[in-house]
Tab-separated table of C-alpha atoms and ligand atoms in Angstrom:
chain	number	residue	atom	x	y	z
G	1	MET	CA	-147.154	-135.193	-7.715
G	2	SER	CA	-144.803	-135.487	-4.837
G	3	LEU	CA	-145.612	-136.004	-1.000
G	4	ALA	CA	-146.310	-134.182	0.878
G	5	ARG	CA	-144.532	-132.085	3.432
G	6	PRO	CA	-142.828	-132.900	6.055
G	7	ILE	CA	-142.100	-136.245	4.881
G	8	VAL	CA	-140.946	-138.144	8.178
G	9	LEU	CA	-139.547	-141.967	8.094
G	10	GLY	CA	-138.924	-144.407	10.431
G	11	ASN	CA	-136.362	-147.011	10.325
G	12	TRP	CA	-137.246	-149.288	13.107
G	13	LYS	CA	-134.408	-151.630	11.018
G	14	MET	CA	-133.963	-154.795	13.217
G	15	ASN	CA	-135.852	-154.095	16.141
G	16	GLY	CA	-139.803	-155.162	17.213
G	17	LEU	CA	-141.704	-157.938	17.717
G	18	ALA	CA	-145.354	-158.348	17.257
G	19	GLY	CA	-146.004	-157.140	21.436
G	20	ASP	CA	-144.220	-154.008	21.218
G	21	SER	CA	-144.372	-152.851	17.579
G	22	ALA	CA	-148.084	-153.482	17.626
G	23	ALA	CA	-148.265	-150.790	20.639
G	24	ARG	CA	-145.634	-148.921	19.544
G	25	THR	CA	-148.594	-147.756	16.216
G	26	GLU	CA	-150.590	-147.905	17.693
G	27	ALA	CA	-150.169	-145.369	19.359
G	28	LEU	CA	-148.866	-143.257	16.816
G	29	LYS	CA	-151.795	-143.900	14.615
G	30	GLU	CA	-154.062	-142.126	17.893
G	31	LEU	CA	-151.297	-139.455	17.670
G	32	ALA	CA	-151.371	-139.128	13.631
G	33	GLY	CA	-155.557	-139.154	13.929
G	34	ALA	CA	-157.751	-139.481	10.777
G	35	SER	CA	-155.284	-137.074	8.241
G	36	LEU	CA	-152.476	-135.625	7.887
G	37	THR	CA	-151.645	-132.508	5.994
G	38	GLY	CA	-147.628	-134.570	5.692
G	39	THR	CA	-146.289	-137.728	5.101
G	40	LEU	CA	-145.480	-140.360	8.060
G	41	GLY	CA	-144.137	-143.559	8.079
G	42	ILE	CA	-142.981	-146.707	9.923
G	43	PHE	CA	-140.619	-149.224	8.116
G	44	PRO	CA	-140.533	-152.077	10.584
G	45	PRO	CA	-138.403	-155.778	10.019
G	46	ALA	CA	-140.499	-157.427	6.891
G	47	THR	CA	-142.194	-159.787	9.666
G	48	LEU	CA	-144.533	-157.725	10.751
G	49	LEU	CA	-145.351	-156.326	7.629
G	50	ASP	CA	-148.844	-158.298	7.117
G	51	ARG	CA	-149.780	-157.661	10.179
G	52	ALA	CA	-148.131	-153.816	10.812
G	53	ARG	CA	-151.185	-153.607	7.584
G	54	GLY	CA	-153.574	-154.055	9.815
G	55	TRP	CA	-152.472	-151.900	12.198
G	56	VAL	CA	-152.469	-148.894	9.853
G	57	GLU	CA	-155.821	-149.970	8.622
G	58	GLY	CA	-158.404	-146.900	8.589
G	59	SER	CA	-154.981	-144.467	8.933
G	60	PRO	CA	-153.111	-142.026	7.434
G	61	ILE	CA	-149.525	-144.081	8.788
G	62	LEU	CA	-147.535	-145.304	5.132
G	63	LEU	CA	-145.617	-148.597	5.814
G	64	GLY	CA	-142.723	-149.465	4.582
G	65	ALA	CA	-140.391	-152.607	3.849
G	66	GLN	CA	-135.837	-151.741	4.126
G	67	ASP	CA	-134.868	-153.481	1.720
G	68	CYS	CA	-135.537	-155.234	-1.266
G	69	HIS	CA	-133.717	-157.639	-3.998
G	70	ALA	CA	-132.736	-156.225	-7.685
G	71	LYS	CA	-134.841	-159.351	-9.133
G	72	PRO	CA	-138.685	-159.763	-9.000
G	73	SER	CA	-137.747	-164.218	-7.425
G	74	GLY	CA	-135.104	-166.423	-8.014
G	75	ALA	CA	-132.794	-168.399	-5.490
G	76	PHE	CA	-132.131	-165.759	-3.870
G	77	THR	CA	-132.004	-167.948	-0.696
G	78	GLY	CA	-133.350	-165.234	3.003
G	79	ASP	CA	-134.048	-162.362	0.497
G	80	LEU	CA	-137.070	-161.031	-0.389
G	81	ALA	CA	-137.894	-159.444	-3.562
G	82	ALA	CA	-139.767	-156.166	-4.386
G	83	PRO	CA	-143.694	-157.717	-6.136
G	84	MET	CA	-143.703	-159.767	-2.255
G	85	LEU	CA	-143.681	-156.994	0.080
G	86	ARG	CA	-145.937	-154.399	-2.508
G	87	GLU	CA	-148.029	-157.864	-2.007
G	88	ILE	CA	-148.190	-157.854	2.311
G	89	GLY	CA	-148.936	-154.289	2.464
G	90	ALA	CA	-145.762	-151.917	2.482
G	91	THR	CA	-145.822	-148.652	-0.211
G	92	ALA	CA	-142.463	-148.063	-0.394
G	93	VAL	CA	-138.975	-149.667	0.257
G	94	ILE	CA	-135.638	-147.719	1.694
G	95	VAL	CA	-132.266	-148.888	-0.827
G	96	GLY	CA	-129.258	-147.968	-0.092
G	97	HIS	CA	-129.151	-148.327	3.492
G	98	SER	CA	-125.766	-147.517	4.232
G	99	GLU	CA	-126.149	-150.184	6.689
G	100	ARG	CA	-126.732	-151.862	3.571
G	101	ARG	CA	-124.059	-150.714	1.928
G	102	GLN	CA	-121.269	-151.252	4.949
G	103	TYR	CA	-122.758	-154.931	6.511
G	104	HIS	CA	-124.135	-156.510	2.722
G	105	ALA	CA	-121.379	-155.034	0.310
G	106	GLU	CA	-123.624	-153.314	-1.881
G	107	GLY	CA	-122.446	-150.378	-3.785
G	108	ASP	CA	-124.400	-147.999	-6.234
G	109	ALA	CA	-124.732	-150.594	-8.977
G	110	THR	CA	-126.504	-153.049	-6.788
G	111	VAL	CA	-128.367	-150.315	-5.014
G	112	ARG	CA	-129.256	-148.172	-7.833
G	113	ALA	CA	-131.285	-152.316	-9.461
G	114	LYS	CA	-132.793	-152.285	-6.419
G	115	ALA	CA	-134.191	-148.978	-6.441
G	116	GLU	CA	-135.495	-150.211	-10.529
G	117	ALA	CA	-137.429	-152.735	-8.988
G	118	ALA	CA	-139.065	-151.491	-6.593
G	119	LEU	CA	-140.514	-148.800	-8.612
G	120	GLU	CA	-140.766	-151.740	-10.968
G	121	ALA	CA	-143.074	-152.549	-8.287
G	122	GLY	CA	-145.080	-149.893	-7.879
G	123	LEU	CA	-142.709	-149.048	-4.660
G	124	LEU	CA	-141.981	-145.604	-3.673
G	125	ALA	CA	-137.832	-146.161	-3.900
G	126	VAL	CA	-136.406	-144.218	-0.480
G	127	ILE	CA	-132.272	-143.754	-1.841
G	128	CYS	CA	-129.957	-143.245	0.196
G	129	ILE	CA	-127.015	-141.873	0.203
G	130	GLY	CA	-124.418	-140.946	3.002
G	131	GLU	CA	-120.328	-139.791	3.011
G	132	THR	CA	-117.945	-141.703	5.527
G	133	GLU	CA	-116.085	-139.909	8.463
G	134	ALA	CA	-113.335	-140.190	6.450
G	135	GLU	CA	-114.928	-138.293	3.682
G	136	TYR	CA	-116.566	-136.028	5.415
G	137	LEU	CA	-113.473	-135.407	6.867
G	138	ALA	CA	-111.466	-135.495	3.831
G	139	GLY	CA	-113.621	-132.589	2.756
G	140	GLU	CA	-114.977	-135.036	-0.070
G	141	THR	CA	-118.561	-135.156	1.216
G	142	LEU	CA	-120.052	-133.082	-2.267
G	143	ASP	CA	-117.545	-135.907	-4.209
G	144	ARG	CA	-119.316	-138.881	-2.634
G	145	LEU	CA	-123.220	-137.649	-2.898
G	146	ALA	CA	-122.852	-136.463	-6.596
G	147	THR	CA	-121.375	-140.635	-7.721
G	148	GLN	CA	-123.335	-141.794	-4.917
G	149	LEU	CA	-126.734	-139.871	-6.842
G	150	GLU	CA	-125.318	-140.658	-10.468
G	151	GLY	CA	-124.890	-144.307	-10.013
G	152	SER	CA	-127.291	-145.154	-7.392
G	153	LEU	CA	-130.892	-143.520	-8.833
G	154	PRO	CA	-132.910	-145.154	-12.205
G	155	ASP	CA	-133.217	-142.947	-15.318
G	156	ALA	CA	-136.443	-143.690	-14.154
G	157	SER	CA	-136.463	-141.454	-11.144
G	158	ASP	CA	-139.339	-138.750	-10.564
G	159	ALA	CA	-140.579	-136.615	-7.970
G	160	ALA	CA	-143.827	-139.329	-7.275
G	161	ARG	CA	-142.008	-142.372	-6.519
G	162	VAL	CA	-138.641	-141.231	-5.381
G	163	VAL	CA	-137.398	-139.865	-1.996
G	164	VAL	CA	-133.602	-139.305	-1.868
G	165	ALA	CA	-132.659	-139.516	2.303
G	166	TYR	CA	-128.798	-137.793	2.608
G	167	GLU	CA	-127.897	-139.441	5.511
G	168	PRO	CA	-123.639	-138.980	6.696
G	169	VAL	CA	-122.781	-142.229	7.845
G	170	TRP	CA	-121.210	-140.976	10.723
G	171	ALA	CA	-124.375	-139.250	12.384
G	172	ILE	CA	-126.769	-142.567	12.359
G	173	GLY	CA	-127.108	-144.005	15.449
G	174	THR	CA	-123.933	-141.568	16.922
G	175	GLY	CA	-125.708	-138.778	18.377
G	176	ARG	CA	-123.490	-136.319	16.376
G	177	THR	CA	-125.189	-134.779	13.153
G	178	PRO	CA	-123.686	-131.884	10.890
G	179	THR	CA	-123.973	-128.304	11.151
G	180	SER	CA	-127.191	-126.426	9.469
G	181	GLU	CA	-124.831	-124.995	7.285
G	182	GLU	CA	-123.150	-128.529	6.403
G	183	ILE	CA	-127.122	-130.398	5.872
G	184	ALA	CA	-127.888	-126.832	3.547
G	185	ARG	CA	-125.078	-126.739	1.392
G	186	ALA	CA	-125.308	-131.000	1.669
G	187	HIS	CA	-129.812	-130.950	0.084
G	188	GLY	CA	-128.647	-127.472	-1.787
G	189	PHE	CA	-126.505	-129.435	-3.799
G	190	ILE	CA	-128.561	-132.274	-3.828
G	191	ARG	CA	-131.392	-130.041	-5.086
G	192	ASP	CA	-129.104	-129.154	-8.089
G	193	LYS	CA	-127.975	-132.448	-8.778
G	194	LEU	CA	-131.496	-133.652	-9.375
G	195	LYS	CA	-132.187	-130.595	-10.883
G	196	ALA	CA	-129.929	-131.024	-13.649
G	197	ARG	CA	-130.730	-135.082	-14.315
G	198	PHE	CA	-134.841	-134.698	-13.916
G	199	ALA	CA	-137.655	-132.302	-15.147
G	200	ASP	CA	-139.393	-132.416	-11.974
G	201	GLY	CA	-136.413	-132.321	-9.985
G	202	GLY	CA	-137.360	-129.656	-7.983
G	203	ALA	CA	-140.133	-131.548	-6.607
G	204	PHE	CA	-138.508	-134.688	-5.272
G	205	GLY	CA	-138.510	-134.787	-1.644
G	206	ILE	CA	-135.059	-134.958	0.175
G	207	LEU	CA	-135.147	-135.817	3.614
G	208	TYR	CA	-132.032	-135.404	5.663
G	209	GLY	CA	-130.749	-138.610	8.278
G	210	GLY	CA	-128.528	-139.375	11.311
G	211	SER	CA	-129.434	-138.843	15.081
G	212	VAL	CA	-132.789	-136.885	14.080
G	213	LYS	CA	-134.474	-136.554	17.543
G	214	ALA	CA	-137.384	-134.938	19.214
G	215	GLU	CA	-134.795	-132.079	20.191
G	216	ASN	CA	-132.911	-131.501	17.481
G	217	ALA	CA	-135.155	-131.408	15.043
G	218	GLU	CA	-137.431	-128.010	14.381
G	219	GLU	CA	-133.990	-126.925	13.577
G	220	ILE	CA	-132.894	-129.284	10.947
G	221	LEU	CA	-136.210	-129.498	9.062
G	222	ALA	CA	-135.679	-125.522	9.193
G	223	VAL	CA	-132.878	-125.942	6.701
G	224	ASP	CA	-133.551	-125.143	3.534
G	225	ASP	CA	-134.491	-127.876	0.965
G	226	VAL	CA	-134.973	-130.296	3.975
G	227	ASP	CA	-138.299	-132.031	2.444
G	228	GLY	CA	-138.469	-134.781	5.922
G	229	ALA	CA	-136.358	-136.660	8.208
G	230	LEU	CA	-135.115	-140.415	8.305
G	231	VAL	CA	-135.229	-141.094	11.129
G	232	GLY	CA	-133.609	-144.428	13.326
G	233	GLY	CA	-133.531	-144.861	16.525
G	234	ALA	CA	-136.507	-142.103	17.407
G	235	SER	CA	-138.427	-143.359	15.934
G	236	LEU	CA	-138.885	-147.068	17.797
G	237	ASP	CA	-140.869	-143.778	20.292
G	238	ALA	CA	-144.011	-143.429	19.310
G	239	GLU	CA	-144.147	-140.121	20.560
G	240	GLY	CA	-140.715	-138.787	20.251
G	241	PHE	CA	-141.093	-139.772	16.327
G	242	TRP	CA	-144.358	-137.937	17.067
G	243	ALA	CA	-143.242	-134.465	17.454
G	244	ILE	CA	-140.036	-135.233	15.115
G	245	TYR	CA	-142.818	-134.819	12.335
G	246	LYS	CA	-144.855	-132.263	14.523
G	247	ALA	CA	-141.831	-130.430	14.842
G	248	GLY	CA	-141.838	-129.894	10.814
G	249	ILE	CA	-145.012	-128.345	10.133
G	250	ALA	CA	-144.567	-125.899	8.476
G	251	PRO	CA	-146.151	-122.523	11.257
G	252	GLY	CA	-149.932	-121.429	10.503
G	253	ALA	CA	-149.383	-125.080	7.868
F	1	LIG	C1	-131.238	-144.295	9.287
F	1	LIG	O1	-130.694	-145.691	10.097
F	1	LIG	O2	-131.620	-144.147	9.301
F	1	LIG	C2	-131.283	-142.824	10.730
F	1	LIG	C3	-131.681	-142.266	10.531
F	1	LIG	O3	-130.609	-143.534	12.564
F	1	LIG	P1	-130.516	-143.003	13.562
F	1	LIG	O4	-131.951	-141.923	13.738
F	1	LIG	O5	-130.711	-143.928	14.694
F	1	LIG	O6	-129.388	-142.279	13.200
């Protein structure tokens, strides 16, 4: 079964010490209440996962990690294995974020191996793909997405365990976003590729990420084949993040 829509996930990146993070989570927990019709998740730094498990207890908020290693254990100083994250309370993990691809030289094969490790550990894998600004300007967006989808998604992917996040690199943290038509084209393309490769490709969650905020969420989340959002900066404010989630609730739902 795939995840309930909208799927709105907050990537805190390398932000947050215990005090401010507890307050932010508490505020979000109050807003979310006891149950949700969609899926709302936070991805704090790994140092906070143990505490965050307690903070979200009794709430529907999903807890995820921002990265994992491809191996379950070994001589990899400073890295964290998927089973460790699962043990500490994460139920999901982001892999292939453009900041990992860019600053840690992670290519599609590495991202795929990490996603396989996540699935093996019982974690939902949120797999990020997206073109650079140079590729966008050269009209190569769809080619890039095709390559990344092919290379980064495990063959064992299914809609219950994998979410694809389309994040144009040039839109992350810049305040710039593609037009709704461009988002629709990219998401439609990703949907077609998923359908061609996986029996339940039509049911995969496809998230848009890149400068989503309360002000533009309604328009972006209304685009065809946009099942939710991966939110960076705006997820650091509980009310703004909640407003993004609410913007994705279909009228009458
Ligand atoms: C992200 O880092 O995944 C992201 C989408 O960041 P921002 O919302 O800040 O652009």
